[in-house]
Tab-separated table of C-alpha atoms and ligand atoms in Angstrom:
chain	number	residue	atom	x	y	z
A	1	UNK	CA	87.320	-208.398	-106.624
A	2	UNK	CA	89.413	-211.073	-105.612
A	3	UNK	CA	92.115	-208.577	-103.971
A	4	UNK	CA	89.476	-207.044	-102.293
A	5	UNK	CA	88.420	-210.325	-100.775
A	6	UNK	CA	91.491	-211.477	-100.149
A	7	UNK	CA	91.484	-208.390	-97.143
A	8	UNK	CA	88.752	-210.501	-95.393
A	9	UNK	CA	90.000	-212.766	-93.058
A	10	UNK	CA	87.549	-215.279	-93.829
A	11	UNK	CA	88.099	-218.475	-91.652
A	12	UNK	CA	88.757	-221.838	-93.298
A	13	UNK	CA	85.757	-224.707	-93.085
A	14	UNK	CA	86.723	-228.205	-94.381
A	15	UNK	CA	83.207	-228.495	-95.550
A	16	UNK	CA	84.020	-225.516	-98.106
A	17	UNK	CA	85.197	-227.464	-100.572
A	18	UNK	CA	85.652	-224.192	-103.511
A	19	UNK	CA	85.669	-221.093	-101.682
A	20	UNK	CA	86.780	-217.025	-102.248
A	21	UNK	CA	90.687	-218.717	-102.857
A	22	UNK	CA	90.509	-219.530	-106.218
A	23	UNK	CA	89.019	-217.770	-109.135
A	24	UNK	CA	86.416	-220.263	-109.610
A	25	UNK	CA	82.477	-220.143	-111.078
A	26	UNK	CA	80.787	-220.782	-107.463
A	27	UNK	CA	81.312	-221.775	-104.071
A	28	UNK	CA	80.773	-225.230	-102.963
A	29	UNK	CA	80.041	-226.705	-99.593
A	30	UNK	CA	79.892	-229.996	-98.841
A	31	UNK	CA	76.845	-231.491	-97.028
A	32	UNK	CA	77.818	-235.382	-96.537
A	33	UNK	CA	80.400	-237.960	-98.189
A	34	UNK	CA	78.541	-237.739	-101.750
A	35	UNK	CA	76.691	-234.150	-102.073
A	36	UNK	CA	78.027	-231.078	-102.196
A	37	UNK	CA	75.798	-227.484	-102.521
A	38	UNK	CA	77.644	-225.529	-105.701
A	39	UNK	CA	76.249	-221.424	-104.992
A	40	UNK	CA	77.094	-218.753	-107.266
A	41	UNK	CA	74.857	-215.257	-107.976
A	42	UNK	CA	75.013	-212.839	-110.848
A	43	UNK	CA	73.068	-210.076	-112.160
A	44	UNK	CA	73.443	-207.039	-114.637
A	45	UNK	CA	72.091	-204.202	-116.892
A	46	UNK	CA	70.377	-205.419	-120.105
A	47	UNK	CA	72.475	-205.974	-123.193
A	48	UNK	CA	68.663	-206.278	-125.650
A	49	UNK	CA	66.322	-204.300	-125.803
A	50	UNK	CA	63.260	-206.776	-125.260
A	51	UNK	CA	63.202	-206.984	-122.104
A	52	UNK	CA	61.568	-211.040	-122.187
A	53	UNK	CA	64.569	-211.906	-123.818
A	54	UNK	CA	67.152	-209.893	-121.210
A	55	UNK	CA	65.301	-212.160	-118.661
A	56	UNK	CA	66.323	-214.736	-121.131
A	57	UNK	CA	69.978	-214.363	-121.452
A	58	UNK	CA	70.673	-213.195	-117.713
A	59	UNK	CA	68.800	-216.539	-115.949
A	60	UNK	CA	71.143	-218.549	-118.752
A	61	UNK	CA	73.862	-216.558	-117.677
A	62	UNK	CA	73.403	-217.284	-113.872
A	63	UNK	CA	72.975	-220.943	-114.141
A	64	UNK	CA	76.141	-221.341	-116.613
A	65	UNK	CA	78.434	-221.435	-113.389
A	66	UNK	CA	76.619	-224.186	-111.694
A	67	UNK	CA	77.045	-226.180	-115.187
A	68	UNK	CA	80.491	-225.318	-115.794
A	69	UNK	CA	81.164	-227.071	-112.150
A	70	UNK	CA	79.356	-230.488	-113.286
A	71	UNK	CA	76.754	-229.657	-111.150
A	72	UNK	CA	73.016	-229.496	-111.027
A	73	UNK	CA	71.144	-226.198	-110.606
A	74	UNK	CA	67.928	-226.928	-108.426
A	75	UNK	CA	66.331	-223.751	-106.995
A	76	UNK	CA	67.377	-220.022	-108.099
A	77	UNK	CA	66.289	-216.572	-106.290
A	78	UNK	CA	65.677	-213.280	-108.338
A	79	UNK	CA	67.258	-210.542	-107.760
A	80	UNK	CA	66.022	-207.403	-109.261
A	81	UNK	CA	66.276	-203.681	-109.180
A	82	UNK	CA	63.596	-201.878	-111.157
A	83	UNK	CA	62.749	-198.236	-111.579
A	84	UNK	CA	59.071	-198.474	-110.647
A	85	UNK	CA	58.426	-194.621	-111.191
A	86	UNK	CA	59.897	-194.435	-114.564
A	87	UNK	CA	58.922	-197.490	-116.905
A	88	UNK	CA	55.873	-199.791	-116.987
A	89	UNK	CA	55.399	-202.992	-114.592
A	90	UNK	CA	54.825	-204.679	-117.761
A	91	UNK	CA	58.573	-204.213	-118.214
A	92	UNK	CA	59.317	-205.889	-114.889
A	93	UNK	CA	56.751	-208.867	-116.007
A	94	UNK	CA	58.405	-210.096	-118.740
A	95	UNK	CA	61.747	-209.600	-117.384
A	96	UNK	CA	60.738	-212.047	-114.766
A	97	UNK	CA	58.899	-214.273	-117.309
A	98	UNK	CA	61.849	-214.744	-119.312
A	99	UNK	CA	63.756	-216.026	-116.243
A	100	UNK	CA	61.090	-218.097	-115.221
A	101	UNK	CA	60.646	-219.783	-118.945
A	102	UNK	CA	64.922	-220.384	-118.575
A	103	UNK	CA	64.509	-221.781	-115.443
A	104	UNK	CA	61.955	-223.740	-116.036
A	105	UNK	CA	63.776	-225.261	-118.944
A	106	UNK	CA	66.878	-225.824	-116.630
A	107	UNK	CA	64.901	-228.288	-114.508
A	108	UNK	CA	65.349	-224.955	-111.837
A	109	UNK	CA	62.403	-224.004	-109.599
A	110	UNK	CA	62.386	-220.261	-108.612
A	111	UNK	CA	61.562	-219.666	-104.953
A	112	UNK	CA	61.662	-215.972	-104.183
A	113	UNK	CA	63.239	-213.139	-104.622
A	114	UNK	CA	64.047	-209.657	-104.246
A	115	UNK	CA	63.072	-206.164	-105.651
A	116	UNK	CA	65.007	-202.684	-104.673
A	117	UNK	CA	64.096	-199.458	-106.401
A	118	UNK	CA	66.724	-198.688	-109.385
A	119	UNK	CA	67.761	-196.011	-112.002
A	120	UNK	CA	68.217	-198.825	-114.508
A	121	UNK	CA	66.654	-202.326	-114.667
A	122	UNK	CA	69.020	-204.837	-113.207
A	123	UNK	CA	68.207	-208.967	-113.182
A	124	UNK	CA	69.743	-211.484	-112.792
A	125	UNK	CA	69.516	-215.154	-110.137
A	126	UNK	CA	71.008	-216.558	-107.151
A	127	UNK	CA	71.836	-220.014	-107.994
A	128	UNK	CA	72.215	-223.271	-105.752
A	129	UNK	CA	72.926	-226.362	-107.435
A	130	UNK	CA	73.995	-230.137	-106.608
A	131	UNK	CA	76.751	-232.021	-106.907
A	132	UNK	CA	78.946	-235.346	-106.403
A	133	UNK	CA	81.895	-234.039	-104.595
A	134	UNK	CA	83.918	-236.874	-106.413
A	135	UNK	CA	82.655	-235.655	-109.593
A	136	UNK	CA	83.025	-231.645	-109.118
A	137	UNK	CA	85.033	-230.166	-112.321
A	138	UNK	CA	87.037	-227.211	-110.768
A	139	UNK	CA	88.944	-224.725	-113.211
A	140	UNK	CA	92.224	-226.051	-111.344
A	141	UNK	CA	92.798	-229.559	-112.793
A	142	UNK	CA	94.044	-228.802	-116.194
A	143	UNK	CA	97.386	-230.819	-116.914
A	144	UNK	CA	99.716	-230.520	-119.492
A	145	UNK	CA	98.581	-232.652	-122.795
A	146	UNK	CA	94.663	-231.393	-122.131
A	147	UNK	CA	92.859	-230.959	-125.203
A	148	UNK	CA	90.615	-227.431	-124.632
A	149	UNK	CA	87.106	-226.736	-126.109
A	150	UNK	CA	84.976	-224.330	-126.256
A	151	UNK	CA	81.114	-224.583	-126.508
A	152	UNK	CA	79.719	-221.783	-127.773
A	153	UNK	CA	81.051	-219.079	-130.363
A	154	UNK	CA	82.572	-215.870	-129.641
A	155	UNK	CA	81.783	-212.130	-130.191
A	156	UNK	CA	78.571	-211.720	-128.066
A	157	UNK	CA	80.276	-207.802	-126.493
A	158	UNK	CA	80.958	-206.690	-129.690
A	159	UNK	CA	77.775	-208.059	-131.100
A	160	UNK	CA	75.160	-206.496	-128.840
A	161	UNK	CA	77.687	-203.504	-128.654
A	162	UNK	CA	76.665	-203.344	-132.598
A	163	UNK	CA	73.241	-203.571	-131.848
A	164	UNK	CA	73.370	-200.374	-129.370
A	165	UNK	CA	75.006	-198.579	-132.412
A	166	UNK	CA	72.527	-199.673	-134.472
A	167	UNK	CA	75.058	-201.518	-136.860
A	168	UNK	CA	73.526	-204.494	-136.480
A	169	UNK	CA	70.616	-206.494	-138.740
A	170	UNK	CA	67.800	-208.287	-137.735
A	171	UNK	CA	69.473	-211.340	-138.319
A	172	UNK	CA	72.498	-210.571	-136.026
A	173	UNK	CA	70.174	-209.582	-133.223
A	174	UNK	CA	68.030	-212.851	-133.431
A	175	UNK	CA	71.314	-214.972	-133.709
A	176	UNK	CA	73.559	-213.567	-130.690
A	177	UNK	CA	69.972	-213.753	-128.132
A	178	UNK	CA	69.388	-217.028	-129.197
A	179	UNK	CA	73.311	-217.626	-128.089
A	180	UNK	CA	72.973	-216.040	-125.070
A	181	UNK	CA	70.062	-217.478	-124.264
A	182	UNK	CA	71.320	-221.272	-124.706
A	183	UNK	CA	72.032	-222.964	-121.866
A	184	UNK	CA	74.943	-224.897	-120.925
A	185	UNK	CA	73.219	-227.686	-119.540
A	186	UNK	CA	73.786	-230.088	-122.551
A	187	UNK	CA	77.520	-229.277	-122.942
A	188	UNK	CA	77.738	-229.389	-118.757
A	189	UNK	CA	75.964	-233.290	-119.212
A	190	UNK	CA	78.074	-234.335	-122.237
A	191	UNK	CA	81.498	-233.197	-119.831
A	192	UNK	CA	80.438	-234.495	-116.764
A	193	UNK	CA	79.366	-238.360	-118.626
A	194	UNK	CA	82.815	-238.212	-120.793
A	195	UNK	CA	85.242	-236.951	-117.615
A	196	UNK	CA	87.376	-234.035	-118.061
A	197	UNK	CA	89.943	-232.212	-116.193
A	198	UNK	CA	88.791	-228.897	-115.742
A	199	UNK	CA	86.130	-226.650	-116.842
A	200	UNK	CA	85.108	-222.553	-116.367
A	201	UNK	CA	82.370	-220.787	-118.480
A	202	UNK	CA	83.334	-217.683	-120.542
A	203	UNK	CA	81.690	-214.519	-119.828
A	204	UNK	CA	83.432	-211.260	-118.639
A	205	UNK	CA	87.328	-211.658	-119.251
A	206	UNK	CA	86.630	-213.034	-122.644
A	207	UNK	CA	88.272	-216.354	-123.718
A	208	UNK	CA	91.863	-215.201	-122.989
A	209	UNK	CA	90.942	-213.982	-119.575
A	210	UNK	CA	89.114	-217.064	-118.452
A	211	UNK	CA	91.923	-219.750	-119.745
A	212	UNK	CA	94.554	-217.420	-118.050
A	213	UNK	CA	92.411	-217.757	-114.738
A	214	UNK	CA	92.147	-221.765	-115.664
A	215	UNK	CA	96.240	-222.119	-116.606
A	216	UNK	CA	97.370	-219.943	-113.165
A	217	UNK	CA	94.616	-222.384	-111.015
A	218	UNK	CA	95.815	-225.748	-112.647
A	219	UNK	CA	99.929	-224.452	-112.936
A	220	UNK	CA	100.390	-224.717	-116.763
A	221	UNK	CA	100.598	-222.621	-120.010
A	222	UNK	CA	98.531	-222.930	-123.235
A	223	UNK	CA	98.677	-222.767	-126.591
A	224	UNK	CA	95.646	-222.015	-129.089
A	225	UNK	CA	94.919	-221.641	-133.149
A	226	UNK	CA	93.338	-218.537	-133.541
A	227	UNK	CA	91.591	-220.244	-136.715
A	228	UNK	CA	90.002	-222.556	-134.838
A	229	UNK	CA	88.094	-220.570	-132.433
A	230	UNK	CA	84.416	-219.738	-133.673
A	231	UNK	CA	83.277	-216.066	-133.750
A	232	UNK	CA	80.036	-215.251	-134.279
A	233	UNK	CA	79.632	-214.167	-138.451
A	234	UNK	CA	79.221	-210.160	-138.906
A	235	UNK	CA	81.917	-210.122	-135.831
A	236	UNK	CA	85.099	-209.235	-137.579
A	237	UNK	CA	83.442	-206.255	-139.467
A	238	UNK	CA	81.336	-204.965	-136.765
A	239	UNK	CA	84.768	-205.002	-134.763
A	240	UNK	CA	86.700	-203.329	-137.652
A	241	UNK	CA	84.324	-200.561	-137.095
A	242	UNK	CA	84.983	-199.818	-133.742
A	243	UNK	CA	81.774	-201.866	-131.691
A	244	UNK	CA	84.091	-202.724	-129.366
A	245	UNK	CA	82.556	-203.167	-125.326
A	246	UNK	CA	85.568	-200.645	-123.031
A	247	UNK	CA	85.324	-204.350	-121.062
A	248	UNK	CA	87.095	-206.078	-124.315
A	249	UNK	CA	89.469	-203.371	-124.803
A	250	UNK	CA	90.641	-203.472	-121.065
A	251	UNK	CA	90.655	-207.536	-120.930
A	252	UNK	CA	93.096	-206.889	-124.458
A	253	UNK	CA	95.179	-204.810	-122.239
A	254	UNK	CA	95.459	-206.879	-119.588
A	255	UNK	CA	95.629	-210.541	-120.162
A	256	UNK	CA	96.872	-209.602	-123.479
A	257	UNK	CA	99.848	-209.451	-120.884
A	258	UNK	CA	99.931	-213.044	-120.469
A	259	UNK	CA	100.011	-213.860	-124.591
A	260	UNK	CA	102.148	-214.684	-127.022
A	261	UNK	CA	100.500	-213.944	-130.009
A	262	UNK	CA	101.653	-214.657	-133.536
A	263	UNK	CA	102.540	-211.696	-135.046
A	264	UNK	CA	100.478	-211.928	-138.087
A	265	UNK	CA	97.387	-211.701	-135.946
A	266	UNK	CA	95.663	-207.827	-135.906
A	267	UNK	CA	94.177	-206.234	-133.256
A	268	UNK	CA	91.149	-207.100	-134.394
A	269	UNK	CA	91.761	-210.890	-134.015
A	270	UNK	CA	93.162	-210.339	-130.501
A	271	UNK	CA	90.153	-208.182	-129.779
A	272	UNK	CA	87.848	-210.839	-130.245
A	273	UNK	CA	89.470	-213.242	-128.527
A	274	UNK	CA	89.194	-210.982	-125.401
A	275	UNK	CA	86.009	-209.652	-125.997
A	276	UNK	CA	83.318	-209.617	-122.896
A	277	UNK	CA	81.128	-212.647	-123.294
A	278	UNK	CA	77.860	-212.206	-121.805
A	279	UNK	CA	76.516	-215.746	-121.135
A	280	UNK	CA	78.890	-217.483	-123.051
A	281	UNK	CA	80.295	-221.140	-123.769
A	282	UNK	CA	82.159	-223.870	-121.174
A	283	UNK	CA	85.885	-223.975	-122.002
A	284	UNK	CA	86.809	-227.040	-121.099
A	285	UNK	CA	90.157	-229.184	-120.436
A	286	UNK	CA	90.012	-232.742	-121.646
A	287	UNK	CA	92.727	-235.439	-121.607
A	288	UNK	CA	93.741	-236.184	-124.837
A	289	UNK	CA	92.010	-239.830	-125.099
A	290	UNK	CA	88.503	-238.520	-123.901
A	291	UNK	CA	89.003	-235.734	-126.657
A	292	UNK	CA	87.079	-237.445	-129.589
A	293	UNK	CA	84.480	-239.216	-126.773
A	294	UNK	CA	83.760	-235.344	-125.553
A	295	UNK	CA	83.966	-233.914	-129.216
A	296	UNK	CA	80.711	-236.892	-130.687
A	297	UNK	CA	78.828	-236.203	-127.540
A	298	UNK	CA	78.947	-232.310	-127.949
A	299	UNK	CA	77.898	-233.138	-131.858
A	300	UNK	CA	75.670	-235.878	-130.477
A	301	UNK	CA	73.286	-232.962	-128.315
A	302	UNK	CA	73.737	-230.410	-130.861
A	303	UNK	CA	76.335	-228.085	-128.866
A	304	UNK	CA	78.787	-226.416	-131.169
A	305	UNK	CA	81.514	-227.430	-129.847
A	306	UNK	CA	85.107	-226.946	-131.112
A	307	UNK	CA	88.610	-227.541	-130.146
A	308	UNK	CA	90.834	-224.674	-130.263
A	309	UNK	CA	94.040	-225.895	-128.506
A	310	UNK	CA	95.981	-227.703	-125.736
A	311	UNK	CA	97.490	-227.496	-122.290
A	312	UNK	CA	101.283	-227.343	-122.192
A	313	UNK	CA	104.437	-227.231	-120.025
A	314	UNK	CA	105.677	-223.754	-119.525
A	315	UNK	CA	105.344	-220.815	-117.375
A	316	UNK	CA	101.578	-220.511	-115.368
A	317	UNK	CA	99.027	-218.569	-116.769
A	318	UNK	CA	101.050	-218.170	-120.169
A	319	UNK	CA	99.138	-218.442	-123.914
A	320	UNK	CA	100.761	-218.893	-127.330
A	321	UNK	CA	98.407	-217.869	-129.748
A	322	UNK	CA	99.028	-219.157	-132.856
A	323	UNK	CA	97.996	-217.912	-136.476
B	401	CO	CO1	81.894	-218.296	-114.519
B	402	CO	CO1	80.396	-215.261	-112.607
């Protein structure tokens, strides 16, 4: 995508304050001295089955890139495509309701839309939020000595890849919607009230592929305990039985790349680390003496929140993953 768009010959604005240059969540314009608009869209296939719940996770999963700015989501458009012929408008109902109940728990009014005819339901928002210019969190400002978090446990590819293999439980299906569901709005508040250097949510290139994206922005390397990052439970042995998203696989292949990984760790450790997130958690750069200030205000609103490395001197984009 971006070395498609960087083809365009798209003329600069000093009002575009995050544009197409960097790999960041959303675009961000600013409209006077102290507000900024933060815009960002996404959409996609269902990854559940119940289709209330898909409206669920992919409204979440929309407004996680105005949060992981330190911005405010205030109005959101849907964007659907819906094969009208072939299922029920019942389907379409509580595809929308779902997004509606998410946005309406974001604080997000909903003020239109748009349907096209598809061979597979598609849904997902168009998100504009608010923002302080002065207190934007780009994923360029990470400096060496950064302590990095994550907010939300990984494995949700290889999770509701399970569930499309019917590996999964009950159990496993309740826990990973109820994850992708969750909104980053309380870890996006905690961030923005503590001050951090740098923030990105993970969703498509997996943990390793968004910190690479955050390390090459921000000019620094990284270097992570694989013990310390969560994983979902029921992960590790759906993995080792081959529910593994082709997205995973190919993040593995390429920002594996950029790793150093401890030899001791499998492929199935490295795996997880790149698997696909769909809707996943804010990582987030902090400076070292705001560390335990951001870590009791996660715990303080309930987000699982846990450190997993730090920012350090060395080549750009590089990642020592440690054992
Ligand atoms: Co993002
Ligand atoms: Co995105």
């Amino acid at each position: 995508m971006a070395e498609i768009l960087s083809q365009l010959d798209i003329p600069s604005d000093p009002n575009v304050l995050v544009g197409t240059h960097t790999a960041d969540d959303a675009g961000v314009y600013r409209l006077s001295e102290n507000l900024a608009l933060v815009q960002t869209v996404d959409f996609f296939t269902a990854m559940v089955d119940d289709p209330y719940d898909f409206g669920r996770v992919a409204a979440a999963n929309a407004l996680s890139d105005v949060y992981a700015m330190g911005a405010r989501p205030v109005t959101a458009l849907n964007i659907i495509g819906f094969p009208e012929k072939k299922l029920p408008m019942d389907i379409l109902l509580a595809i929308l309701r779902g997004g509606l109940d998410k946005a309406t728990e974001a604080g997000v009014s909903i003020v239109g839309g748009h349907t096209i005819k598809d061979d597979e339901p598609k849904y997902g928002l168009a998100v504009t939020g608010l923002v302080d210019p002065a207190r934007l969190v780009t994923n360029s400002g990470a400096r060496p000595g950064d302590r990095v978090f994550l907010t939300k446990p990984l494995g949700s590819g290889i999770m509701t890849t399970a569930i499309k293999q019917d590996l999964a439980r009950p159990s496993d299906v309740e826990e990973v919607t109820a994850l992708m569901a969750a909104l980053n709005r309380p870890a996006a508040e905690v961030m923005t009230r503590v001050g951090v250097h740098a923030a990105t949510d993970v969703t498509g290139f997996g943990l390793l592929g968004h910190l690479h994206e955050m390390l090459e922005a921000s000019g620094a390397a990284a270097r992570i305990r694989a013990p310390a990052v969560p994983v979902l439970a029921g992960v590790w042995d759906f993995a080792r039985k081959g529910a593994v998203p082709g997205g995973s696989k190919s993040n593995l292949d390429y920002f594996g790349g950029c790793c150093e990984f401890d030899d001791s760790l499998d492929e199935i450790r490295r795996i997880v680390l790149a698997d696909a997130q769909t809707s996943g958690g804010l990582l987030i750069s902090v400076p070292p003496e705001r560390a335990d200030a951001l870590r009791a205000g996660m715990e303080a609103a309930g987000v699982r929140a846990a450190e997993i490395g730090e920012v350090v001197e060395g080549t750009c984009g590089r990642i020592r993953v440690d054992a």
